[in-house]
CSV table of C-alpha atoms in Angstrom, one decimal:
chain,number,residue,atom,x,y,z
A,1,UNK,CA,0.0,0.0,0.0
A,2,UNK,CA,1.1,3.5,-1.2
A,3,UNK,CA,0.8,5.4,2.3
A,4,UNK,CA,0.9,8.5,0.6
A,5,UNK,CA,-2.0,8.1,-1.3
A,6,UNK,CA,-4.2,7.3,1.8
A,7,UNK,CA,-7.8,8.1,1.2
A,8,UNK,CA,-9.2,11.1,3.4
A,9,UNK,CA,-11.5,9.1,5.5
A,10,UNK,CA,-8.0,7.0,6.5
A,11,UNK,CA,-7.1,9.7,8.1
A,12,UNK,CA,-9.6,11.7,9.9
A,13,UNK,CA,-13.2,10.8,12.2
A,14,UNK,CA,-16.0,12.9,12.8
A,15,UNK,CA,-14.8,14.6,16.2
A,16,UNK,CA,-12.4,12.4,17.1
A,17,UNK,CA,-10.3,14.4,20.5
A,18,UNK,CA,-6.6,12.8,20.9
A,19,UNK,CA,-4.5,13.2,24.5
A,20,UNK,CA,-0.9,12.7,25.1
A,21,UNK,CA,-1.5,8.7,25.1
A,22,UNK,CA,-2.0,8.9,21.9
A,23,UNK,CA,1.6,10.5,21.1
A,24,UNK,CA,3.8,8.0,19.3
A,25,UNK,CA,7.2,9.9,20.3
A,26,UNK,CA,8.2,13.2,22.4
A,27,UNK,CA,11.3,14.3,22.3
A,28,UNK,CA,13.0,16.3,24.7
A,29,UNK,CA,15.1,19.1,23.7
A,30,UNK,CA,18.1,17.7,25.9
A,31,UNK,CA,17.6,13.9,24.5
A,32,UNK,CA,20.8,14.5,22.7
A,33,UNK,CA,22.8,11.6,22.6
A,34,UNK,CA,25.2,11.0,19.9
A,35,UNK,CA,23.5,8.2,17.5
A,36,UNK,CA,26.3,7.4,14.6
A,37,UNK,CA,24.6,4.7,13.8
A,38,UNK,CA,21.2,6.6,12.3
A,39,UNK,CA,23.3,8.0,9.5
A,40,UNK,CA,24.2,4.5,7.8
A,41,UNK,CA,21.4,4.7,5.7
A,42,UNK,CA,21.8,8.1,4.7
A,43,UNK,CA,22.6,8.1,1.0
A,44,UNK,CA,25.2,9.9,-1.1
A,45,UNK,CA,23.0,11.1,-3.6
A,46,UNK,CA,8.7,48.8,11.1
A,47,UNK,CA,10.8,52.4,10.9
A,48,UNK,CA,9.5,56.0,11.1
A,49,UNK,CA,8.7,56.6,7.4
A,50,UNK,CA,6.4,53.5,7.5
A,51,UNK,CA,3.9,56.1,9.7
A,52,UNK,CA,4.0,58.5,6.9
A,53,UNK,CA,0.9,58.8,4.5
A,54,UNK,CA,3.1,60.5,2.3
A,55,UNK,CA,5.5,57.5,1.8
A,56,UNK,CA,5.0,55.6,-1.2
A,57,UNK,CA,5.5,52.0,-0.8
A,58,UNK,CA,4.7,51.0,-4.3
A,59,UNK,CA,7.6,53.9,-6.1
A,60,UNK,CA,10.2,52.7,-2.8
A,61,UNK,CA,13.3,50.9,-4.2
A,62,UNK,CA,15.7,49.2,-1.9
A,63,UNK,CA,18.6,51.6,-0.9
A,64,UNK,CA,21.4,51.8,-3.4
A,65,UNK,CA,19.6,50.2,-6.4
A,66,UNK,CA,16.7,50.8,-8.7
A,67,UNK,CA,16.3,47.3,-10.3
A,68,UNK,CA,13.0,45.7,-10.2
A,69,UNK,CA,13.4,42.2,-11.4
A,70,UNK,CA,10.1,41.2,-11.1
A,71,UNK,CA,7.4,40.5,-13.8
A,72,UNK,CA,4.7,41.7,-12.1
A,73,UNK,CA,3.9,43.2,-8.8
A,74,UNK,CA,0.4,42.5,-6.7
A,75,UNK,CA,-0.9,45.8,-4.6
A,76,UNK,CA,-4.1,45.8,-3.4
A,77,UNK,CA,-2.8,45.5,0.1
A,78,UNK,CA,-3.2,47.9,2.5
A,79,UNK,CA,-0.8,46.9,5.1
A,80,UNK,CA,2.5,44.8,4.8
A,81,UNK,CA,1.7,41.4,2.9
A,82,UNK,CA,2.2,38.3,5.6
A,83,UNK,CA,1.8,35.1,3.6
A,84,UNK,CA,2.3,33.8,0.4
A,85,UNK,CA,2.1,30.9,-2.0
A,86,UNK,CA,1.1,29.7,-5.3
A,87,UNK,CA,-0.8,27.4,-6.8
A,88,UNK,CA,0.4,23.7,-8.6
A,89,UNK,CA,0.7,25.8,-12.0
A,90,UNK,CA,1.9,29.0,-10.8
A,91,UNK,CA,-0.7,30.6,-12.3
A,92,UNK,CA,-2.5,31.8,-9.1
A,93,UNK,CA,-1.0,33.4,-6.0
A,94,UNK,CA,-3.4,34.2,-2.5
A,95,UNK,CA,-1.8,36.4,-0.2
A,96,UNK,CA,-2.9,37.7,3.1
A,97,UNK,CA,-1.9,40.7,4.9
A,98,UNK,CA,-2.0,43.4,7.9
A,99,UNK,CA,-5.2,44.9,6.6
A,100,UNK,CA,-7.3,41.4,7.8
A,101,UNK,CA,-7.6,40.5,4.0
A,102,UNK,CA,-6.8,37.6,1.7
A,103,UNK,CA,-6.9,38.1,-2.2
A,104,UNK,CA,-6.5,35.1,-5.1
A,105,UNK,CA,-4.9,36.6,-8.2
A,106,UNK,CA,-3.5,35.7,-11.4
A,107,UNK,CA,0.2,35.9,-11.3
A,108,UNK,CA,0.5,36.9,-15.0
A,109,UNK,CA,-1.4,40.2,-14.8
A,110,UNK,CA,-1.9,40.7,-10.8
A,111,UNK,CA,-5.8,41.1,-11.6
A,112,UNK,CA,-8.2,39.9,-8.7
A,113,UNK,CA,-9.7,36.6,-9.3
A,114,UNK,CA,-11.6,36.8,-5.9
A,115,UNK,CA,-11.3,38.1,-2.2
A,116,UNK,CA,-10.9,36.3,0.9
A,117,UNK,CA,-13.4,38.4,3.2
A,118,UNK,CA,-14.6,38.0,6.4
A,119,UNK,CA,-11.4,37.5,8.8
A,120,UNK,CA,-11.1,39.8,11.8
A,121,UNK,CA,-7.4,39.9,11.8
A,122,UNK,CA,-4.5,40.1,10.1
A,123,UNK,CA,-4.2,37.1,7.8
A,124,UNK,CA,-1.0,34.7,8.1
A,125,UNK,CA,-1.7,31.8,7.1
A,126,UNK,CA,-2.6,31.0,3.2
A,127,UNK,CA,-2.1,27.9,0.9
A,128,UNK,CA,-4.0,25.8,-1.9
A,129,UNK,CA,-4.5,22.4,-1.6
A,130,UNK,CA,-2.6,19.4,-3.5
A,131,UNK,CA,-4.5,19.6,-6.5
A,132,UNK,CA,-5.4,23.6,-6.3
A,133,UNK,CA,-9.2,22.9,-5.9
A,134,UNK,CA,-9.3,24.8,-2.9
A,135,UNK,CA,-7.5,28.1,-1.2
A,136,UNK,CA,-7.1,28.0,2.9
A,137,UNK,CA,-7.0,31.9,4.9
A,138,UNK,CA,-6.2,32.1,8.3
A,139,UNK,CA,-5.6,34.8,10.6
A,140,UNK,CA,-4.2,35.5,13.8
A,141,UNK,CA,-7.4,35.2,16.0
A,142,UNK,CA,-7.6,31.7,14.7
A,143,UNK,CA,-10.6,32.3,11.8
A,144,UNK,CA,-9.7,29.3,9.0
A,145,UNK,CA,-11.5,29.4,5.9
A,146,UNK,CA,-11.1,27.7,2.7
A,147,UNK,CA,-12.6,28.9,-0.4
A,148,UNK,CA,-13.1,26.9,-4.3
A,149,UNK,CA,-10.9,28.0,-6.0
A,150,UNK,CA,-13.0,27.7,-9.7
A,151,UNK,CA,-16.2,30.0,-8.2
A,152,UNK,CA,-14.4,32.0,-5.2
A,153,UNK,CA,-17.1,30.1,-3.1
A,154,UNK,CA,-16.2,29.7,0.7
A,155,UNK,CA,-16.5,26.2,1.4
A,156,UNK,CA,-16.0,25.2,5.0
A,157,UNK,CA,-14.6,27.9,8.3
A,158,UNK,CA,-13.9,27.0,11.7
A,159,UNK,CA,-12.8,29.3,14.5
A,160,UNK,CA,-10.0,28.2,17.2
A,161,UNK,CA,-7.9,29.9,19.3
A,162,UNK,CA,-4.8,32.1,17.9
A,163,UNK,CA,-3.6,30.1,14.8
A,164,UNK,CA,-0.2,29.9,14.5
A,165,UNK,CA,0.5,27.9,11.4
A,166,UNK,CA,-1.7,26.4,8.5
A,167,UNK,CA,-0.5,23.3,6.6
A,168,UNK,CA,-2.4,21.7,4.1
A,169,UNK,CA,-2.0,17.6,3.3
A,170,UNK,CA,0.0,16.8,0.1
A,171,UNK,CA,-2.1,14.5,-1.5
A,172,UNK,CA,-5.5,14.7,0.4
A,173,UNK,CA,-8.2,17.5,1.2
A,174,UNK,CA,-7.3,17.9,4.5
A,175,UNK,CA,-6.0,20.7,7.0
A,176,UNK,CA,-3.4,20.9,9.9
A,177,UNK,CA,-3.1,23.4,12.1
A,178,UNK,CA,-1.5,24.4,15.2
A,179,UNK,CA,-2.9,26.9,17.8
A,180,UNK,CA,-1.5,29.6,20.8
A,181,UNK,CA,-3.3,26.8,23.4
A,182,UNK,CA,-0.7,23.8,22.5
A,183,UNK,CA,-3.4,22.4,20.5
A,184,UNK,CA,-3.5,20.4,17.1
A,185,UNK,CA,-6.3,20.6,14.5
A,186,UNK,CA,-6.6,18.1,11.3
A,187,UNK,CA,-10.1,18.8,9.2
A,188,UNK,CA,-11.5,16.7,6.3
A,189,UNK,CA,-12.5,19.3,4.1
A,190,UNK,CA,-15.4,20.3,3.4
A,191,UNK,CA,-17.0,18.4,5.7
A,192,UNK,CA,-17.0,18.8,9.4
A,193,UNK,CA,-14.8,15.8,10.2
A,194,UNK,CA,-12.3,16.9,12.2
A,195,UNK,CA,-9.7,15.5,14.7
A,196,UNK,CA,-8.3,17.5,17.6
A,197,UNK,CA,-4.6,16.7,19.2
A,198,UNK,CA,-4.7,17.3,22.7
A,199,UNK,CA,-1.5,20.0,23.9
A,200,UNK,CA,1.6,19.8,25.8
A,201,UNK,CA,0.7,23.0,28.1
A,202,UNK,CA,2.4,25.3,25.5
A,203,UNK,CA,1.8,27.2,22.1
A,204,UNK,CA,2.0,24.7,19.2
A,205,UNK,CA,4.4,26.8,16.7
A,206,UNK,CA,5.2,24.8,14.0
A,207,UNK,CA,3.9,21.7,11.9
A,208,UNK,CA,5.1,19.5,9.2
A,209,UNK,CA,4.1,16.3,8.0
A,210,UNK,CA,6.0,13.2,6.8
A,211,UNK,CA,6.5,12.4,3.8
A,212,UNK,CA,4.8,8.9,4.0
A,213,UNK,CA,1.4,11.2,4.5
A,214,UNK,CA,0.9,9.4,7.6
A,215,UNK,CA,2.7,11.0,10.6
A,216,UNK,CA,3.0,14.6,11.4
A,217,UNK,CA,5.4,16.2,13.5
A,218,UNK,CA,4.5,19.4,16.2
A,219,UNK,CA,6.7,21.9,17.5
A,220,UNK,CA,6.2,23.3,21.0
A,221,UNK,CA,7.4,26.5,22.5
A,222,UNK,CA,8.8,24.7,25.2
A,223,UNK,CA,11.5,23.0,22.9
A,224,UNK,CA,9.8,19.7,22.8
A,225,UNK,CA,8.5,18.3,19.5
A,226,UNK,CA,5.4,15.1,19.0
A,227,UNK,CA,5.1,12.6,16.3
A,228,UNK,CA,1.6,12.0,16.1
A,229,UNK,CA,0.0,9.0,14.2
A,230,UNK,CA,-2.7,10.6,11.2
A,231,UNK,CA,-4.9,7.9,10.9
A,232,UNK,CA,-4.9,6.2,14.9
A,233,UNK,CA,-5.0,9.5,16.3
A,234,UNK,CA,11.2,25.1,14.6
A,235,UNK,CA,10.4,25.7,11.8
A,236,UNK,CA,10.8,21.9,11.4
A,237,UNK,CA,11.5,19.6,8.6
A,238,UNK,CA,11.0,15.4,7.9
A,239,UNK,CA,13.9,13.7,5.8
A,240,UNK,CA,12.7,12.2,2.5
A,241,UNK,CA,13.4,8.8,4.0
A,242,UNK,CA,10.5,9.3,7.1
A,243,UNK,CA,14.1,8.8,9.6
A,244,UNK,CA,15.3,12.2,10.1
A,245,UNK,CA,13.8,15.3,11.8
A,246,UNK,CA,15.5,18.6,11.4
A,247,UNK,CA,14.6,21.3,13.9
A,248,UNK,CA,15.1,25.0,14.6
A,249,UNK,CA,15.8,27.0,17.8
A,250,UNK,CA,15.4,30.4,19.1
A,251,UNK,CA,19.0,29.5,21.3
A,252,UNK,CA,20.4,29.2,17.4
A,253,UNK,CA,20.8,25.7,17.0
A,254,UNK,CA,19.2,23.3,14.8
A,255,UNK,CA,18.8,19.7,16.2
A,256,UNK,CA,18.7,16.6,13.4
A,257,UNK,CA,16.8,14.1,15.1
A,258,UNK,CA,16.1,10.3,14.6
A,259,UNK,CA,12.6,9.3,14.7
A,260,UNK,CA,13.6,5.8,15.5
A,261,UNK,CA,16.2,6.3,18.6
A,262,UNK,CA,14.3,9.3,19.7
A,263,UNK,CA,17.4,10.9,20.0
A,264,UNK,CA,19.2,14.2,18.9
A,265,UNK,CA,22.0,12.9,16.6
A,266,UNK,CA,23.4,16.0,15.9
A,267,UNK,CA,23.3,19.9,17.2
A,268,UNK,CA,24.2,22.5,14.4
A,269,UNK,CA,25.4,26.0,15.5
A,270,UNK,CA,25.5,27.8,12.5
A,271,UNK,CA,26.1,31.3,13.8
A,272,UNK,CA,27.2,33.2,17.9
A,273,UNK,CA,24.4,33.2,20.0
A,274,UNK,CA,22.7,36.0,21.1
A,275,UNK,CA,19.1,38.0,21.6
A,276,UNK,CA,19.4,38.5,18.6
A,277,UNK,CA,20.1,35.6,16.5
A,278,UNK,CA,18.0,32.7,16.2
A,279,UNK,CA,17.6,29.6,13.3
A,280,UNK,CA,14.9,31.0,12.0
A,281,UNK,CA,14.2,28.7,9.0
A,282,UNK,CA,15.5,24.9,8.1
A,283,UNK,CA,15.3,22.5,5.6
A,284,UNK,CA,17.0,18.8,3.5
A,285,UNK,CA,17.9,19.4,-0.1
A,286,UNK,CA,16.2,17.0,-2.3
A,287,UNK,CA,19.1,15.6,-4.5
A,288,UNK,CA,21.9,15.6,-2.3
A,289,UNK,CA,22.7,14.5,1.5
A,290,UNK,CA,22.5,18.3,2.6
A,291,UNK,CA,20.8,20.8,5.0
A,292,UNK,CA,20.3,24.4,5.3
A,293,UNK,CA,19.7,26.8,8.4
A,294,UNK,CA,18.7,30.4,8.3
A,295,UNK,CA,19.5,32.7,10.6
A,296,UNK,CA,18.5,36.2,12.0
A,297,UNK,CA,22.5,37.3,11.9
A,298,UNK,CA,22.0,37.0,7.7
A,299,UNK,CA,24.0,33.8,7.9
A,300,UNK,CA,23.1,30.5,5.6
A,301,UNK,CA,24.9,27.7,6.2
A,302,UNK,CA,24.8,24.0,4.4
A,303,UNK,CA,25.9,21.2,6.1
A,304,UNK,CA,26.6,17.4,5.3
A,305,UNK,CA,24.5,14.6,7.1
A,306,UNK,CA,26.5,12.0,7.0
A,307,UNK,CA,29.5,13.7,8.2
A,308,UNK,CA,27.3,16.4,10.5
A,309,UNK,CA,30.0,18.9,9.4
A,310,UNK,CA,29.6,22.2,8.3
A,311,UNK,CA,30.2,22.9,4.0
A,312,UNK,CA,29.1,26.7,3.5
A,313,UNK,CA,28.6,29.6,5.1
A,314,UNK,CA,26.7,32.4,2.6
A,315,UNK,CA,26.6,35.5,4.4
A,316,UNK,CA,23.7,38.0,4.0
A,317,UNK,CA,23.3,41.3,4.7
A,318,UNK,CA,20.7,41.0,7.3
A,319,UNK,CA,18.6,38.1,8.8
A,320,UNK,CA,17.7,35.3,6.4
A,321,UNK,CA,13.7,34.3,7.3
A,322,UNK,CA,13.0,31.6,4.5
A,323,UNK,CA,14.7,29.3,2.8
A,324,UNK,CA,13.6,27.1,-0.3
A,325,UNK,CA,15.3,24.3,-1.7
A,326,UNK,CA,14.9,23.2,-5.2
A,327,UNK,CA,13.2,19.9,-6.2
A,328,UNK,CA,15.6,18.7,-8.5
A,329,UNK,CA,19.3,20.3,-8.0
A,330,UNK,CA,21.2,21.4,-5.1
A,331,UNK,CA,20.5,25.0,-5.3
A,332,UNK,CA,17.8,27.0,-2.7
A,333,UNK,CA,16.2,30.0,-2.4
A,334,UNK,CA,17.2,32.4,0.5
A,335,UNK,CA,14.3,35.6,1.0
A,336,UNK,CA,16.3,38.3,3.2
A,337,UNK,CA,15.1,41.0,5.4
A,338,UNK,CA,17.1,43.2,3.2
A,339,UNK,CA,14.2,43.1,0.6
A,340,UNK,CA,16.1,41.0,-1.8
A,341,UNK,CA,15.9,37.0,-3.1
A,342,UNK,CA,19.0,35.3,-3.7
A,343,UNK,CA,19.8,31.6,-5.3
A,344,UNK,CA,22.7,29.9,-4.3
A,345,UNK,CA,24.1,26.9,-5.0
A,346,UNK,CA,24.9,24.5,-2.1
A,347,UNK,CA,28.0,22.7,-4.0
A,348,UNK,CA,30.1,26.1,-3.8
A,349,UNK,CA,28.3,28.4,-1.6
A,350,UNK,CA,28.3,30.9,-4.5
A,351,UNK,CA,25.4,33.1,-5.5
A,352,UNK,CA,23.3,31.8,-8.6
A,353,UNK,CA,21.5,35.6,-8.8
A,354,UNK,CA,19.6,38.0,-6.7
A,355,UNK,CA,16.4,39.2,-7.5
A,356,UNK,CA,15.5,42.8,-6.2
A,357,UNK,CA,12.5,45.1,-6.1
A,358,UNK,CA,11.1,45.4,-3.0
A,359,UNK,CA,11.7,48.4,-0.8
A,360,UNK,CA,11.7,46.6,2.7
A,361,UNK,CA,11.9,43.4,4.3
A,362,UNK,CA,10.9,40.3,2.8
A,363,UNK,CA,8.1,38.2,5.2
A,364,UNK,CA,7.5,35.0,2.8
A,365,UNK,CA,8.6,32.8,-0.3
A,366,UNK,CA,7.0,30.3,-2.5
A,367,UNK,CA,8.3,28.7,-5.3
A,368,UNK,CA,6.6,26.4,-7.8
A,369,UNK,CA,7.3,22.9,-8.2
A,370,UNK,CA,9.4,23.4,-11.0
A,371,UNK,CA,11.6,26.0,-9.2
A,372,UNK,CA,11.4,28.9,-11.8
A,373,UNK,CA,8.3,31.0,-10.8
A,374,UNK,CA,9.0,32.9,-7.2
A,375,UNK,CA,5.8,34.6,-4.9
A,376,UNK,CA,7.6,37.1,-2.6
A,377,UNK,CA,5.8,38.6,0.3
A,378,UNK,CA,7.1,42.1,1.9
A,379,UNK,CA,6.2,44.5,4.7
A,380,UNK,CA,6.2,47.1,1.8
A,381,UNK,CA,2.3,45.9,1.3
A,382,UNK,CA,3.4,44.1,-2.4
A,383,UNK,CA,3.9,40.6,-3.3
A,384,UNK,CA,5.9,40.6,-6.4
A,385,UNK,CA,6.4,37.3,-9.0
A,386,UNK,CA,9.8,36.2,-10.2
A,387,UNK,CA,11.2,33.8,-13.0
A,388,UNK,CA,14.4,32.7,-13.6
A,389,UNK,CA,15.3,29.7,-16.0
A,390,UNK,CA,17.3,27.4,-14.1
A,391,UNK,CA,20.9,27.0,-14.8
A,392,UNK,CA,21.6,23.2,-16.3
């Protein structure tokens, strides 16, 4: 049986409530142990002039250049753009701001195909599902709704507490979320099947699931993270091959973890610690036995699994916030609180290209599956599309 293809109703009862029992691992942030033996079957393979209604955010450029690299810029935002992504084509983009609105727009053109109305607050969380039927909004008070995509149509909502993350399933219509009380949501959607995963005592931050399609992995604000079971039942990432966890801290480490052993088999410290400077982003590379951290200092490092040793630094001018491997290559996408997207390629460390044109710090990246079309989020109230033809 293909576990990734499971059908929805494999995964998710009507009302079904989950408690710690139910918890298949918890690790501890100090469960680190040094566990060689995991790696054998690794392979080889906002500032004054933001107050002033004079200011224009659209005619800004970043300081020191005029380039705009972008093929089209999205502004119907009032307020700094939090989230977004694009659909399976790249032809659509929803992004949700500070102004407590969601829009769905063609990425071609930038012209409305629908708005995402009704939230209270400012919306974080967006996303289209597998196959870009539907469109998920979410804002900070913890309103979800998901819209159809082909008539702009609101589907299904559901109100929690203070979402903190939004994660749709890759291959079914279904929903994760985590919320400010420690809890953990997984709807069927549209239907009102729903599962509930009881909380540790603190917020839930972060969310990923495996890539079998049955397992999902929270993170807690107390350092501790839960493998929870789909189907019986910082920023953090799962190995392709189900075994490995990779974590992120605010005390600027990042933690590879075994999901067999439990344990911590390695601590990367990619940069000094300090109040200022935590891993802010994380993530495997595809096609080759590597990882990236981001960090808040503007430092990117890539490291080797099976070696655990450091291979890169790439240095950025201010705090790195997002990083985005490629699907088929060794090269990722960094998005930069200086404004500007850079892709570098992990083998070297050396910059592919930048790509400029916003005029203030960059909040969120997207990247299609085929790694040329780029949805940029920025706390100048624009979301801007990039391409770039991939070098061979």
């Amino acid at each position: 049986m293909d576990d990734s293809h499971l059908n929805d109703e494999d995964l998710v009862e009507d009302g079904l409530i989950l408690s710690e029992d139910d918890i298949l691992q918890v690790i501890e942030p100090g469960d680190d142990q040094p566990v060689d033996e995991e790696m054998d079957d690794v392979g080889d393979d906002q500032s004054d002039v933001e107050d002033d209604p004079s200011f224009n955010y659209n005619e800004a450029v970043v300081a020191g250049s005029s380039r705009d690299d972008a093929v089209s810029c999205f502004k119907n935002h009032k307020g700094a753009v939090f989230s977004a992504r694009l659909c399976p084509g790249g032809d659509l983009a929803v992004t949700g701001g500070e102004d407590d609105k969601g829009f769905v727009w063609k990425t071609a053109d930038c012209s409305v195909l629908f708005e995402c109305t009704g939230h209270k607050d400012s919306v974080t969380c967006t996303g289209f599902s597998h196959d870009g039927k539907y469109v998920a909004t979410g804002d900070m008070s913890g309103l979800v709704q998901v819209w159809k995509v082909s008539s702009g149509e609101r589907v299904w909502s559901y109100e929690c507490t203070d979402l903190e993350w939004l994660l749709w399933h890759t291959n079914s219509a279904i929903l994760l979320a985590g919320t400010s009380d420690g809890l953990g949501w997984m709807w069927k959607i549209p239907s009102n099947d729903f599962k509930c995963f009881q909380g540790l005592g603190v917020r839930n931050i972060c969310g990923v699931l495996f890539p079998d399609g049955r397992r999902a992995c929270f993170g807690y604000e107390s350092g501790r993270i839960a493998i929870w079971d789909l189907k019986t039942a910082t920023t953090t990432f799962a190995h392709h091959d189900n075994n490995l966890l990779l974590t992120s801290s605010e005390d600027c480490t990042a933690q590879l973890v075994s999901t067999h052993s439990r344990k911590i088999v390695h601590r990367f410290e990619p940069g000094p610690v300090g109040e200022k400077n935590t891993v802010e982003t994380v993530g495997f590379c595809n096609s080759m036995p590597l990882a990236a951290t981001g960090s808040l200092n503007g430092t990117m490092a890539t490291w080797d699994i099976p070696t655990q040793q450091l291979r890169h630094k790439c240095e950025h001018p201010e705090g790195v916030v997002k990083i985005h491997w490629c699907q088929s290559s060794p090269l990722l996408y960094t998005a930069c609180l200086d404004g500007i997207v850079r892709l570098w390629d992990a083998r070297n460390g050396n910059t592919v290209c930048s790509l400029e044109g916003h005029s203030n710090q960059l909040l969120d990246l997207d990247v299609t599956s085929n790694d040329t079309t780029v949805v940029t989020a920025c706390e100048d109230r624009t979301a801007r599309i990039f391409l770039h033809h991939m070098p061979s």
